[in-house]
C-alpha positions as a Markdown table, in Angstrom:
| # | Residue | x | y | z |
|---|---|---|---|---|
| 1 | Met | 34.7 | 14.9 | 31.2 |
| 2 | Pro | 31.7 | 13.7 | 29.1 |
| 3 | Glu | 29.7 | 16.4 | 27.3 |
| 4 | His | 26.1 | 16.9 | 28.4 |
| 5 | Ser | 23.7 | 16.9 | 25.5 |
| 6 | Gly | 20.7 | 18.1 | 27.4 |
| 7 | Tyr | 18.7 | 14.9 | 26.7 |
| 8 | Ser | 17.5 | 12.7 | 29.5 |
| 9 | Asp | 17.0 | 9.0 | 29.1 |
| 10 | Arg | 13.2 | 9.6 | 29.1 |
| 11 | Asp | 13.6 | 12.2 | 26.3 |
| 12 | Leu | 15.7 | 9.8 | 24.3 |
| 13 | Gln | 13.3 | 6.9 | 24.7 |
| 14 | Arg | 10.3 | 9.1 | 23.7 |
| 15 | Glu | 12.2 | 10.2 | 20.6 |
| 16 | Val | 13.0 | 6.6 | 19.7 |
| 17 | Thr | 9.4 | 5.6 | 20.2 |
| 18 | Glu | 8.2 | 8.5 | 18.0 |
| 19 | Leu | 10.7 | 7.5 | 15.2 |
| 20 | Gln | 9.6 | 3.9 | 15.3 |
| 21 | Ser | 6.0 | 5.0 | 15.0 |
| 22 | Arg | 6.8 | 7.2 | 12.0 |
| 23 | Ser | 8.7 | 4.3 | 10.4 |
| 24 | Ala | 5.7 | 1.9 | 10.9 |
| 25 | Thr | 3.4 | 4.5 | 9.4 |
| 26 | Ala | 5.6 | 4.9 | 6.4 |
| 27 | Ala | 5.8 | 1.2 | 5.9 |
| 28 | Arg | 2.0 | 0.9 | 5.9 |
| 29 | Leu | 1.7 | 3.9 | 3.6 |
| 30 | Phe | 4.1 | 2.6 | 1.0 |
| 31 | Asp | 3.0 | -1.0 | 1.0 |
| 32 | Ile | 3.1 | -2.2 | -2.6 |
| 33 | Arg | -0.4 | -3.7 | -2.3 |
| 34 | Arg | -1.8 | -0.3 | -1.6 |
| 35 | Ile | -0.1 | 1.2 | -4.6 |
| 36 | Ile | -1.0 | -1.6 | -7.1 |
| 37 | Gly | -4.6 | -1.8 | -5.7 |
| 38 | Gly | -5.1 | 1.9 | -5.9 |
| 39 | Leu | -3.8 | 2.1 | -9.5 |
| 40 | Phe | -5.9 | -0.8 | -10.7 |
| 41 | Val | -9.1 | 0.6 | -9.1 |
| 42 | Val | -8.5 | 4.1 | -10.7 |
| 43 | Tyr | -7.7 | 2.7 | -14.1 |
| 44 | Gly | -10.5 | 0.1 | -13.8 |
| 45 | Ile | -13.0 | 2.9 | -13.2 |
| 46 | Ile | -11.8 | 4.9 | -16.2 |
| 47 | Val | -11.8 | 1.9 | -18.6 |
| 48 | Thr | -15.2 | 0.7 | -17.3 |
| 49 | Ile | -16.7 | 4.2 | -18.0 |
| 50 | Ala | -15.1 | 4.0 | -21.4 |
| 51 | Gly | -16.8 | 0.6 | -22.0 |
| 52 | Ile | -20.2 | 1.8 | -20.8 |
| 53 | Thr | -20.1 | 4.8 | -23.2 |
| 54 | Glu | -18.8 | 2.6 | -26.1 |
| 55 | Ser | -20.7 | 3.0 | -29.4 |
| 56 | Asp | -22.2 | 0.1 | -31.3 |
| 57 | Ala | -19.8 | 0.6 | -34.2 |
| 58 | Asp | -16.8 | 0.2 | -31.8 |
| 59 | Ile | -18.3 | -2.9 | -30.2 |
| 60 | Ala | -18.9 | -4.4 | -33.7 |
| 61 | Lys | -15.1 | -3.9 | -34.5 |
| 62 | Ala | -14.3 | -6.2 | -31.5 |
| 63 | Gln | -16.6 | -9.1 | -32.7 |
| 64 | Asp | -19.5 | -7.8 | -30.6 |
| 65 | Ile | -17.5 | -8.0 | -27.3 |
| 66 | Asn | -17.3 | -4.8 | -25.2 |
| 67 | Ile | -13.7 | -5.3 | -24.4 |
| 68 | Asn | -13.3 | -2.0 | -22.5 |
| 69 | Leu | -16.2 | -2.9 | -20.2 |
| 70 | Trp | -14.9 | -6.4 | -19.4 |
| 71 | Thr | -11.2 | -5.3 | -19.1 |
| 72 | Gly | -12.3 | -2.4 | -16.8 |
| 73 | Leu | -14.4 | -4.7 | -14.6 |
| 74 | Gly | -11.4 | -7.1 | -14.4 |
| 75 | Met | -9.0 | -4.4 | -13.4 |
| 76 | Leu | -11.5 | -3.1 | -10.8 |
| 77 | Ala | -11.9 | -6.6 | -9.3 |
| 78 | Leu | -8.1 | -7.0 | -9.2 |
| 79 | Gly | -7.6 | -3.6 | -7.5 |
| 80 | Leu | -10.3 | -4.4 | -5.0 |
| 81 | Phe | -8.6 | -7.7 | -4.3 |
| 82 | Phe | -5.3 | -6.1 | -3.5 |
| 83 | Leu | -6.9 | -3.5 | -1.2 |
| 84 | Ala | -8.9 | -6.2 | 0.6 |
| 85 | Trp | -5.7 | -8.2 | 1.0 |
| 86 | Leu | -4.1 | -5.2 | 2.5 |
| 87 | Trp | -7.0 | -4.7 | 4.9 |
| 88 | Leu | -7.2 | -8.3 | 5.9 |
| 89 | Arg | -3.4 | -8.9 | 6.3 |
| 90 | Pro | -1.8 | -5.6 | 7.3 |
| 91 | Val | 1.9 | -5.3 | 7.7 |
| 92 | Ala | 3.0 | -5.9 | 11.3 |
| 93 | Pro | 5.6 | -3.4 | 12.5 |
| 94 | Pro | 8.9 | -5.0 | 13.4 |
| 95 | Thr | 9.6 | -5.5 | 17.1 |
| 96 | Pro | 12.9 | -4.3 | 18.6 |
| 97 | Asp | 13.9 | -8.0 | 19.0 |
| 98 | Gln | 13.6 | -8.6 | 15.3 |
| 99 | Asp | 15.8 | -5.6 | 14.6 |
| 100 | Thr | 18.7 | -6.8 | 16.8 |
| 101 | Glu | 18.6 | -10.4 | 15.6 |
| 102 | Arg | 20.6 | -10.6 | 12.4 |
| 103 | Pro | 21.9 | -13.9 | 11.0 |
| 104 | Ala | 25.6 | -14.3 | 11.1 |
| 105 | Glu | 27.3 | -14.1 | 7.7 |
């Protein structure tokens, strides 16, 4: 005699749908473009501020090029590029058909 677990088909389907939703949210949250873009934006802001507050003596040491300012702006631009890429091309959650179709090895 089969053991009754207390779950109906509707409860099981609702739980599977909830887990798929959580999985898709986690995939979007931990997208590598978000992590790289966020880090570059944060470090770009810090280095840009350091470049803006640079003294004339420090700039003279670098052959009159404010290297912190230019590097910070470059990092900021790269970080914003990654975040724009993430926004324009979000990760599509896998469909149930893609999960079941696996190539034969």
